[in-house]
Coordinates of N, CA and C in Angstrom, one line a residue:
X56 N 143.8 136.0 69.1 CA 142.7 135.6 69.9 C 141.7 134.7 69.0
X57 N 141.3 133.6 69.6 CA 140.1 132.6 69.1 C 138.7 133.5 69.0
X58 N 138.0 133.0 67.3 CA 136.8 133.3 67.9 C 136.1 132.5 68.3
X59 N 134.9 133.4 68.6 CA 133.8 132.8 70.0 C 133.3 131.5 69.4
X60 N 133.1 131.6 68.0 CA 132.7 129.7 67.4 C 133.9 128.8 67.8
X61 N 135.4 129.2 67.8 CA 136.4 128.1 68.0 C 136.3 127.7 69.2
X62 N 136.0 128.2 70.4 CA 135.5 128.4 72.1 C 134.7 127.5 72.6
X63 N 133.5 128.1 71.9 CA 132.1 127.4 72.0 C 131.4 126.3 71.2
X64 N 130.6 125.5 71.3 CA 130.1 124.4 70.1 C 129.1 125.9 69.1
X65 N 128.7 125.7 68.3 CA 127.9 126.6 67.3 C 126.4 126.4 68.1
X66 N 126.2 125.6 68.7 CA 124.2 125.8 68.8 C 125.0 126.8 70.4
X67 N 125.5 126.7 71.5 CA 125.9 127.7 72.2 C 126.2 128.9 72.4
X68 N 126.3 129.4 70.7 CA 126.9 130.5 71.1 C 126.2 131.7 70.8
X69 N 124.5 131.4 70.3 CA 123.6 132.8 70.7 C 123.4 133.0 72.4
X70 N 123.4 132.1 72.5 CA 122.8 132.2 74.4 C 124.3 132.4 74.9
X71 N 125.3 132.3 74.3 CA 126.9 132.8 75.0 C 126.1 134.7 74.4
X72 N 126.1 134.9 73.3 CA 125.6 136.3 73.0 C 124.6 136.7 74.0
X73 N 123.1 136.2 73.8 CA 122.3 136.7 74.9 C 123.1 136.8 76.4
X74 N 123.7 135.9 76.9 CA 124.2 136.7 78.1 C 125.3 137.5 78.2
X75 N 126.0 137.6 77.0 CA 127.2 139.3 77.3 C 125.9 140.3 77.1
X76 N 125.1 140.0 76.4 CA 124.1 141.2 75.8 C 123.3 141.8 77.5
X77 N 123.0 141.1 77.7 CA 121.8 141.3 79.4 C 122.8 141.8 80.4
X78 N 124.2 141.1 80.3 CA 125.0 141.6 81.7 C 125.5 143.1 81.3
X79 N 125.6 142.9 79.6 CA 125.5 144.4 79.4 C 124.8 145.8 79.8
X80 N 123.7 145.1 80.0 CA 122.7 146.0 79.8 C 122.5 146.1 81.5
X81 N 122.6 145.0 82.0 CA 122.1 145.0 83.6 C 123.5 145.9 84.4
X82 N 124.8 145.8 83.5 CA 125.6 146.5 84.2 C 125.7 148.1 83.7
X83 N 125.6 148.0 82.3 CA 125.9 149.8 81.7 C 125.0 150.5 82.1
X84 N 123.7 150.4 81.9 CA 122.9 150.9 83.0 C 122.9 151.6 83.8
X85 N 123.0 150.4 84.9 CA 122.4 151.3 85.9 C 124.0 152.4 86.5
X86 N 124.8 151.7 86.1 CA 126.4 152.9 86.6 C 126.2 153.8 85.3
X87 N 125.8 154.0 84.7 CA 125.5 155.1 83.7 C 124.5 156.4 84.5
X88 N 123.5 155.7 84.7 CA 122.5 156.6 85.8 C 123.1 156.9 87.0
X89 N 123.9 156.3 87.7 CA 124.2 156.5 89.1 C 125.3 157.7 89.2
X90 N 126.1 157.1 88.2 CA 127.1 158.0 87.9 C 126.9 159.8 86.9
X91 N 126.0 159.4 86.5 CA 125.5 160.7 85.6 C 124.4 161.8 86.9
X92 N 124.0 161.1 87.4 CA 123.2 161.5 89.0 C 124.5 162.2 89.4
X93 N 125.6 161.8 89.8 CA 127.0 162.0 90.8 C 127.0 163.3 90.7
X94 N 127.4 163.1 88.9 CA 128.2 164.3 88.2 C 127.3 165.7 88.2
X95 N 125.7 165.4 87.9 CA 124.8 166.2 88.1 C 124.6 167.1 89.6
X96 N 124.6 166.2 90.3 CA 125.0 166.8 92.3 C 126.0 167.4 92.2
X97 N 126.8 167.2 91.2 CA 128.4 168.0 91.9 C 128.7 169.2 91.2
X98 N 128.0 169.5 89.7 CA 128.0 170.5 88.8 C 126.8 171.4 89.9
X99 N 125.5 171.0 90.4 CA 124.6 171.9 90.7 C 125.2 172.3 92.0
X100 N 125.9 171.5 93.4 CA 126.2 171.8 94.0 C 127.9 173.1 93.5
X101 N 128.3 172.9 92.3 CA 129.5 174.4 92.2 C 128.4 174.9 92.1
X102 N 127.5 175.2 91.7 CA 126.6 176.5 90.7 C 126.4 177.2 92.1
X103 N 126.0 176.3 93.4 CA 125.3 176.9 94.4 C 126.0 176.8 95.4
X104 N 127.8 177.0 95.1 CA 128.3 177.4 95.8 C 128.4 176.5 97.1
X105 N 128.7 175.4 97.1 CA 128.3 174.0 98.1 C 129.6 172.6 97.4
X106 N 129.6 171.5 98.2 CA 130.8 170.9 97.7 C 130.1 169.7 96.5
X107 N 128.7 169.1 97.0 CA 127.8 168.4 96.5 C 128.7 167.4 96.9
X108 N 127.9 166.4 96.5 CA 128.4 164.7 97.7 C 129.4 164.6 97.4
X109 N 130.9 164.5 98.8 CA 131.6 164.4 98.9 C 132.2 163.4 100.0
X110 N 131.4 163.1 101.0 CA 131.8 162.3 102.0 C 131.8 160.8 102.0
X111 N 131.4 159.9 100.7 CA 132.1 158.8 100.7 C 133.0 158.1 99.7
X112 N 133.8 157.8 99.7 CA 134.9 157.4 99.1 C 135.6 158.7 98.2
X113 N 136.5 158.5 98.0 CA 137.3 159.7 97.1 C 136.7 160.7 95.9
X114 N 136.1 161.6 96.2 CA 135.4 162.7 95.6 C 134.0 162.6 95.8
X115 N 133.8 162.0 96.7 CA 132.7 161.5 97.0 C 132.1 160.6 95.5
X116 N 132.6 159.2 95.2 CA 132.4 158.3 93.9 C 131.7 157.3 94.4
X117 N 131.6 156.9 95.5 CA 131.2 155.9 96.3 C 129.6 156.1 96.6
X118 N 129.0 157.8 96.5 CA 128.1 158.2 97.2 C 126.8 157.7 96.3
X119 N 126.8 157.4 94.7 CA 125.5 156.8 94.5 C 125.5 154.7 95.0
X120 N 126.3 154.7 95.2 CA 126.3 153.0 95.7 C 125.5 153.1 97.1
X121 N 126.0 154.3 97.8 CA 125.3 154.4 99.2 C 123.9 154.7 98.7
X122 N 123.9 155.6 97.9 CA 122.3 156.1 98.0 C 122.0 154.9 97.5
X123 N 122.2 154.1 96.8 CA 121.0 152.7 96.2 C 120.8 152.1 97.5
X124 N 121.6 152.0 98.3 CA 121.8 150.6 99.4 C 120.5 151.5 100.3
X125 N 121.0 152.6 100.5 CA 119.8 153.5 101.0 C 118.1 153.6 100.9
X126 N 118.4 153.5 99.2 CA 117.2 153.7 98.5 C 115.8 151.9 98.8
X127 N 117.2 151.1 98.8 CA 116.5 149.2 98.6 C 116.0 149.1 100.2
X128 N 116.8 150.1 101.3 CA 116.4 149.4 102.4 C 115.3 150.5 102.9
X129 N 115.0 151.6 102.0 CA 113.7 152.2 102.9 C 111.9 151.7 102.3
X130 N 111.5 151.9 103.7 CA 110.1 151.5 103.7 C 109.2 152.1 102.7
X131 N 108.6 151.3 102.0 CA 107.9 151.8 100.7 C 106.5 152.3 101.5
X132 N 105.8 153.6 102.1 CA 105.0 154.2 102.4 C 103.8 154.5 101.5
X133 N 102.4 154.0 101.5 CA 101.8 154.5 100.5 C 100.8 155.7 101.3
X134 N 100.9 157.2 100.9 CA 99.9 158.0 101.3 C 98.5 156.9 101.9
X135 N 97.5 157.9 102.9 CA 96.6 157.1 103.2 C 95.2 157.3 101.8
X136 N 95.1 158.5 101.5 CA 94.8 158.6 100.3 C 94.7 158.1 98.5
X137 N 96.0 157.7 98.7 CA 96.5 157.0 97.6 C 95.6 155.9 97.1
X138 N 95.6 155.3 95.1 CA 95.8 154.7 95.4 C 96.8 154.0 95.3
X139 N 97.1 152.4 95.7 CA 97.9 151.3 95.9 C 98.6 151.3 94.3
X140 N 97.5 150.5 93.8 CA 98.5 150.1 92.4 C 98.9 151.1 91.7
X141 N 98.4 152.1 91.6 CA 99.4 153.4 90.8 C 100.5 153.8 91.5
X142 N 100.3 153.6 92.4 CA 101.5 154.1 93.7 C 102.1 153.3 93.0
X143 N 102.2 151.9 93.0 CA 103.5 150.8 92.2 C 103.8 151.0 91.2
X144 N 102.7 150.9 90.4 CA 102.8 150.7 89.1 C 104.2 151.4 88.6
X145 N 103.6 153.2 88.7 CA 104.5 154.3 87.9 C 106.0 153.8 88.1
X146 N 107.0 153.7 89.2 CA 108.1 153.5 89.0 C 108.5 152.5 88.3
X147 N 108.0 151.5 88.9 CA 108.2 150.2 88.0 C 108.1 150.4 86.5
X148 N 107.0 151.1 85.6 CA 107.1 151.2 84.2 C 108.1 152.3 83.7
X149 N 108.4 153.2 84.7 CA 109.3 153.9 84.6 C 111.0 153.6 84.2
X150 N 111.0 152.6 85.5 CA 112.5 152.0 85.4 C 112.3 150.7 84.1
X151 N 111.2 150.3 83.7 CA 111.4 149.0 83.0 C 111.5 149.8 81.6
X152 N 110.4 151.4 81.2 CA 111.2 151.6 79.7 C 112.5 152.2 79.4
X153 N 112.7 152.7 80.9 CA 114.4 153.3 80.6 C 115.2 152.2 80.6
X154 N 115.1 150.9 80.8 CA 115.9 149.8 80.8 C 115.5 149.4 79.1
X155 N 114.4 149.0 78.4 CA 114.1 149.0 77.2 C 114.7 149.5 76.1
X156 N 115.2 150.9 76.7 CA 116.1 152.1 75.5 C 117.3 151.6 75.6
X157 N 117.7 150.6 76.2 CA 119.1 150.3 76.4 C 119.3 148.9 75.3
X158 N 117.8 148.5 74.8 CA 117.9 146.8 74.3 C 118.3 147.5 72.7
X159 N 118.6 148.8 72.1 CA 118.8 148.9 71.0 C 120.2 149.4 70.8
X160 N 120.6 149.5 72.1 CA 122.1 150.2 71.9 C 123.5 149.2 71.6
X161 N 124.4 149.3 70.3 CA 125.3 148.6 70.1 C 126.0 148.7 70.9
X162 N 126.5 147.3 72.2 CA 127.4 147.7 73.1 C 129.0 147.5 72.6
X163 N 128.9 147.2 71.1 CA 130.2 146.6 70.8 C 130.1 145.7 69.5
X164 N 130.9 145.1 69.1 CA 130.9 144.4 67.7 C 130.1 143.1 67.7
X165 N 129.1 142.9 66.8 CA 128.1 141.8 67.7 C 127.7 141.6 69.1
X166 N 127.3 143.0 69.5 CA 126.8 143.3 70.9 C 125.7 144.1 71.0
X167 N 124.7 143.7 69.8 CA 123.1 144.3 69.9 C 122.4 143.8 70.4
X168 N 121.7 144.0 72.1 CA 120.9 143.0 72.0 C 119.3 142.8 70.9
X169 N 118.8 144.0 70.6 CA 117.8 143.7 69.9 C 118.5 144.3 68.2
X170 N 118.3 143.4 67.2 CA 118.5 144.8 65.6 C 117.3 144.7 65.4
X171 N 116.8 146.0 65.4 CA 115.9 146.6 64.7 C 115.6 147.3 63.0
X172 N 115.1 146.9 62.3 CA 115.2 147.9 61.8 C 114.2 149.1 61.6
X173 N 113.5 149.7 62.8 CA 113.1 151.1 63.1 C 113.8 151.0 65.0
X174 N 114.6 150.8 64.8 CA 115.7 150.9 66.1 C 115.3 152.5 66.6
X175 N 115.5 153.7 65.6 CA 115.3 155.0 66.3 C 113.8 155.5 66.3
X176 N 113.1 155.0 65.7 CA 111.9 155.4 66.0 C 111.3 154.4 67.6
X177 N 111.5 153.4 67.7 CA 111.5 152.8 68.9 C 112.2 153.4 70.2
X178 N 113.5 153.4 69.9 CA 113.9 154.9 71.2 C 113.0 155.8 71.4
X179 N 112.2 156.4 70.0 CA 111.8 157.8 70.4 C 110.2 157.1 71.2
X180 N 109.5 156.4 70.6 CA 108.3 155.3 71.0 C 108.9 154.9 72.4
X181 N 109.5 154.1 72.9 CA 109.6 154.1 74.7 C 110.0 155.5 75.2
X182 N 110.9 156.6 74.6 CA 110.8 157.7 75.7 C 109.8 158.1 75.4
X183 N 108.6 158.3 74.8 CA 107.3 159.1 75.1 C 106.6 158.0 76.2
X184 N 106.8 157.1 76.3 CA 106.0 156.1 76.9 C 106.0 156.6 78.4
X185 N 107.1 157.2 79.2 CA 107.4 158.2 79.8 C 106.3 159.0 80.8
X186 N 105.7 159.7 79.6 CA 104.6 160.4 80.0 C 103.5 159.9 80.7
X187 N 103.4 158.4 80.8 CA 102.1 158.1 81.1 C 102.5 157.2 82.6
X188 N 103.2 157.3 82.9 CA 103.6 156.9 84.5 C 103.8 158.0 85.3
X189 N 104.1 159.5 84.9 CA 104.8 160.3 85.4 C 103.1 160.7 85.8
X190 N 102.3 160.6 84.6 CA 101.0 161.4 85.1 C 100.2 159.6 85.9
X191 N 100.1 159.3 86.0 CA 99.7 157.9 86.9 C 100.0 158.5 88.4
X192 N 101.3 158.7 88.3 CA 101.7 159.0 89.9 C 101.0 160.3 90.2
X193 N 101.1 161.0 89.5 CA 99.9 162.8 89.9 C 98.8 162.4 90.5
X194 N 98.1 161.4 89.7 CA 96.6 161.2 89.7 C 96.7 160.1 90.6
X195 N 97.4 159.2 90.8 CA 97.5 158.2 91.8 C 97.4 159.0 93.4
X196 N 97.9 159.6 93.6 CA 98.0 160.4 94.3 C 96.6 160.4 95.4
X197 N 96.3 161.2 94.4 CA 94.9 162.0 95.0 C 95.6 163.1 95.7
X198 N 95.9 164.2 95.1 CA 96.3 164.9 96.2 C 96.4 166.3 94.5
X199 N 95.7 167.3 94.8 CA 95.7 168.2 93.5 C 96.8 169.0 93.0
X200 N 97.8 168.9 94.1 CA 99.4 169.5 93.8 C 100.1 168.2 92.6
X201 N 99.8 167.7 93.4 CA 100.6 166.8 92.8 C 100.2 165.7 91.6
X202 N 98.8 165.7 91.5 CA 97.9 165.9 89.8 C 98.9 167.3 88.9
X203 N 98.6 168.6 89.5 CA 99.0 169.7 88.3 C 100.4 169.5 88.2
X204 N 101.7 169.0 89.5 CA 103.0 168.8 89.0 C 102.9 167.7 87.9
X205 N 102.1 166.5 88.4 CA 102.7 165.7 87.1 C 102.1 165.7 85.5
X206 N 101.1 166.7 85.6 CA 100.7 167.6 84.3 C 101.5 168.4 83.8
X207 N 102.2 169.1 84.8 CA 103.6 170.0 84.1 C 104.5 169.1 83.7
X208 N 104.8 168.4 83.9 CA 105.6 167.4 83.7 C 105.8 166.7 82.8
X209 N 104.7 166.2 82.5 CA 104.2 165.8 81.3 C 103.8 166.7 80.2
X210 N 103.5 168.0 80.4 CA 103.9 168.9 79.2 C 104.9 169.3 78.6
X211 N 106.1 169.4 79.7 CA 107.4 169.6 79.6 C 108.1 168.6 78.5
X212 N 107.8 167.2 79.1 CA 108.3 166.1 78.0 C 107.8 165.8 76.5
X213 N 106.3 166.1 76.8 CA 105.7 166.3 75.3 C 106.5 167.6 74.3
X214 N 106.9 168.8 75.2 CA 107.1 169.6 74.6 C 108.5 169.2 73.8
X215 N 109.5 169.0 75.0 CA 110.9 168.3 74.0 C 110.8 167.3 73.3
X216 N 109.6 166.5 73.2 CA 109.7 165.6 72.3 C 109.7 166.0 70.5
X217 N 109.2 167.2 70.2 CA 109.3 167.2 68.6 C 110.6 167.8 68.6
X218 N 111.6 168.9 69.5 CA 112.9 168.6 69.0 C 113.9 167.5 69.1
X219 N 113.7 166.9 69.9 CA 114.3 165.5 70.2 C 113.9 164.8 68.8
X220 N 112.9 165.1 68.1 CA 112.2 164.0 67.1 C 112.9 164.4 65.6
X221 N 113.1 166.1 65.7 CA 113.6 166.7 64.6 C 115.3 166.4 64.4
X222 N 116.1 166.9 65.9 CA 117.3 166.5 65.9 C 117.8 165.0 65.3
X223 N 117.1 164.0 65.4 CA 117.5 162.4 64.9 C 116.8 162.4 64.0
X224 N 116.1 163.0 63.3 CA 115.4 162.8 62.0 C 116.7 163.4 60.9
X225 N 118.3 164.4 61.5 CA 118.9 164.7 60.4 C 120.0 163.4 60.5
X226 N 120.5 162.4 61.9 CA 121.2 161.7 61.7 C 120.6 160.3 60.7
X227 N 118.9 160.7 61.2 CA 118.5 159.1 60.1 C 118.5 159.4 58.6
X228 N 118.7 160.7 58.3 CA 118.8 161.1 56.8 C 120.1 161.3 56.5
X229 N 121.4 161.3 57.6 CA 122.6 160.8 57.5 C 123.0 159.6 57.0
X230 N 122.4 158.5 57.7 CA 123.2 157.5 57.5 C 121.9 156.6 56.9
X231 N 120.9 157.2 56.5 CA 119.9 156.3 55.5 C 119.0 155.7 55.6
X232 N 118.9 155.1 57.2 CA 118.4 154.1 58.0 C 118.0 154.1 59.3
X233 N 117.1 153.5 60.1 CA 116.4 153.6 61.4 C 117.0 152.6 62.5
X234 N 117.9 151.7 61.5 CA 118.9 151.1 62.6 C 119.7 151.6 63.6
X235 N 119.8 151.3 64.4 CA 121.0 152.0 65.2 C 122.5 151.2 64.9
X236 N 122.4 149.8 64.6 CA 123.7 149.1 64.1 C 124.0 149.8 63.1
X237 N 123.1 150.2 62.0 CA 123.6 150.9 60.6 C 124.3 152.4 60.7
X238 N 123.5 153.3 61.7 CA 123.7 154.1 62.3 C 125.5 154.2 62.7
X239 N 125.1 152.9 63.5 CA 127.2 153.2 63.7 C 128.0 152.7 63.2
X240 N 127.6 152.0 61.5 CA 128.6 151.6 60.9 C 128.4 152.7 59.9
X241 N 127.7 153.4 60.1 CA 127.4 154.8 59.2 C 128.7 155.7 59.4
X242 N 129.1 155.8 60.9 CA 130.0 156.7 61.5 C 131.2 156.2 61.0
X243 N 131.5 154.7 60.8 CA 132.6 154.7 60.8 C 132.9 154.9 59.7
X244 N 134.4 155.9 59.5 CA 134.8 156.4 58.4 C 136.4 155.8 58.4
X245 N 137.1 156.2 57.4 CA 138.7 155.6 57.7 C 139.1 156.4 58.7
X246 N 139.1 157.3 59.2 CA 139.6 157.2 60.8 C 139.5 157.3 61.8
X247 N 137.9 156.9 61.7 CA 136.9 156.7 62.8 C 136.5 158.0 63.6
X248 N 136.3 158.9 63.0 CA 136.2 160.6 63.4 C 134.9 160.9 62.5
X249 N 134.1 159.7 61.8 CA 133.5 160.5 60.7 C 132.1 160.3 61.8
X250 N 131.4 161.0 62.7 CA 130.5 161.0 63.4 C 129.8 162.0 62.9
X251 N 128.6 161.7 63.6 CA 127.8 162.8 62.5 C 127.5 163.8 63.8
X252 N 128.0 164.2 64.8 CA 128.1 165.3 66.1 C 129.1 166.1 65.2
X253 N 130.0 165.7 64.2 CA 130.9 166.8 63.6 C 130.3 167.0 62.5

């Protein structure tokens, strides 16, 4: 196989990179969520004794495609209470930092879209960021249930955040560095088993 310089002229072929990099990200994504949703419905539905979504396409696999198509065509309702721009806001910064935690992940060999080098402290920096849309929508609200749920909520994530912070504080003292590219050329070993989960 040719490489991508033999292919392409040389001034083309970062923006040939930037776009595997975004289609990457715009595809792994969101079938990463949709699909991890599936699997989540169908483990809670054995627990409780139920089939969990099964009625479109074969195992029911088809069923987060429906729920999106579902999700884009219903009417965005804002309480009369409410207000308006927090009502927006929160999802939207919601979906845009979980899309963010994806700009550091190597999708492949020259398939970073951002190198960092504090790559894991930045994951851990957008997931706290988290907390402040989850309580937006509480208080956006106006409504005092739903102020104290998104206070729980947000204590809940603050709480997992110092073991989440401790657990990757032994792989960055693994492999040396806050990169996440270094990180997984850290793993590779001669026979590609040397991961630091073992």
């Amino acid at each position: 196989m040719e490489p991508v310089t033999a292919i392409l002229p040389a001034d083309l072929v970062p923006y040939a990179s930037m776009i595997l990099n975004i289609t990457a990200l715009l595809v792994f994504a969101p079938l990463t969520m949709m699909y991890l949703t599936w699997l989540e419905r169908k483990i809670i539905g054995r627990m409780q004794d139920r089939y969990g979504p099964n009625r479109v396409g074969k195992f029911g696999l088809l069923q987060p495609i429906a729920d999106g198509i579902k999700m884009l065509l219903k009417e965005d309702i804002v309480p009369a209470g409410a207000d308006p721009v927090l009502h927006f806001l929160a999802p939207v910064i919601v979906v845009v930092t979980s899309l963010l935690t994806f700009a550091i992940i190597p999708f492949g060999d020259g398939m970073l879209p951002v190198d960092m080098n504090l790559g894991l402290f930045f994951f851990l920096a957008i997931g706290s960021v988290h907390t402040i849309p989850i309580f937006m929508a509480g208080w956006g609200s106006h409504n005092k249930f739903s102020l104290i749920g998104g206070l729980r909520a947000v204590a809940q994530i603050v709480s997992y955040e110092v073991p989440l912070a401790v657990s990757v504080l032994s792989v960055m003292l693994a492999a040396g560095s806050l990169s996440t590219l270094d990180i997984v050329k850290a793993q590779a070993g001669a026979h590609g088993l040397d991961w630091f989960v073992f």
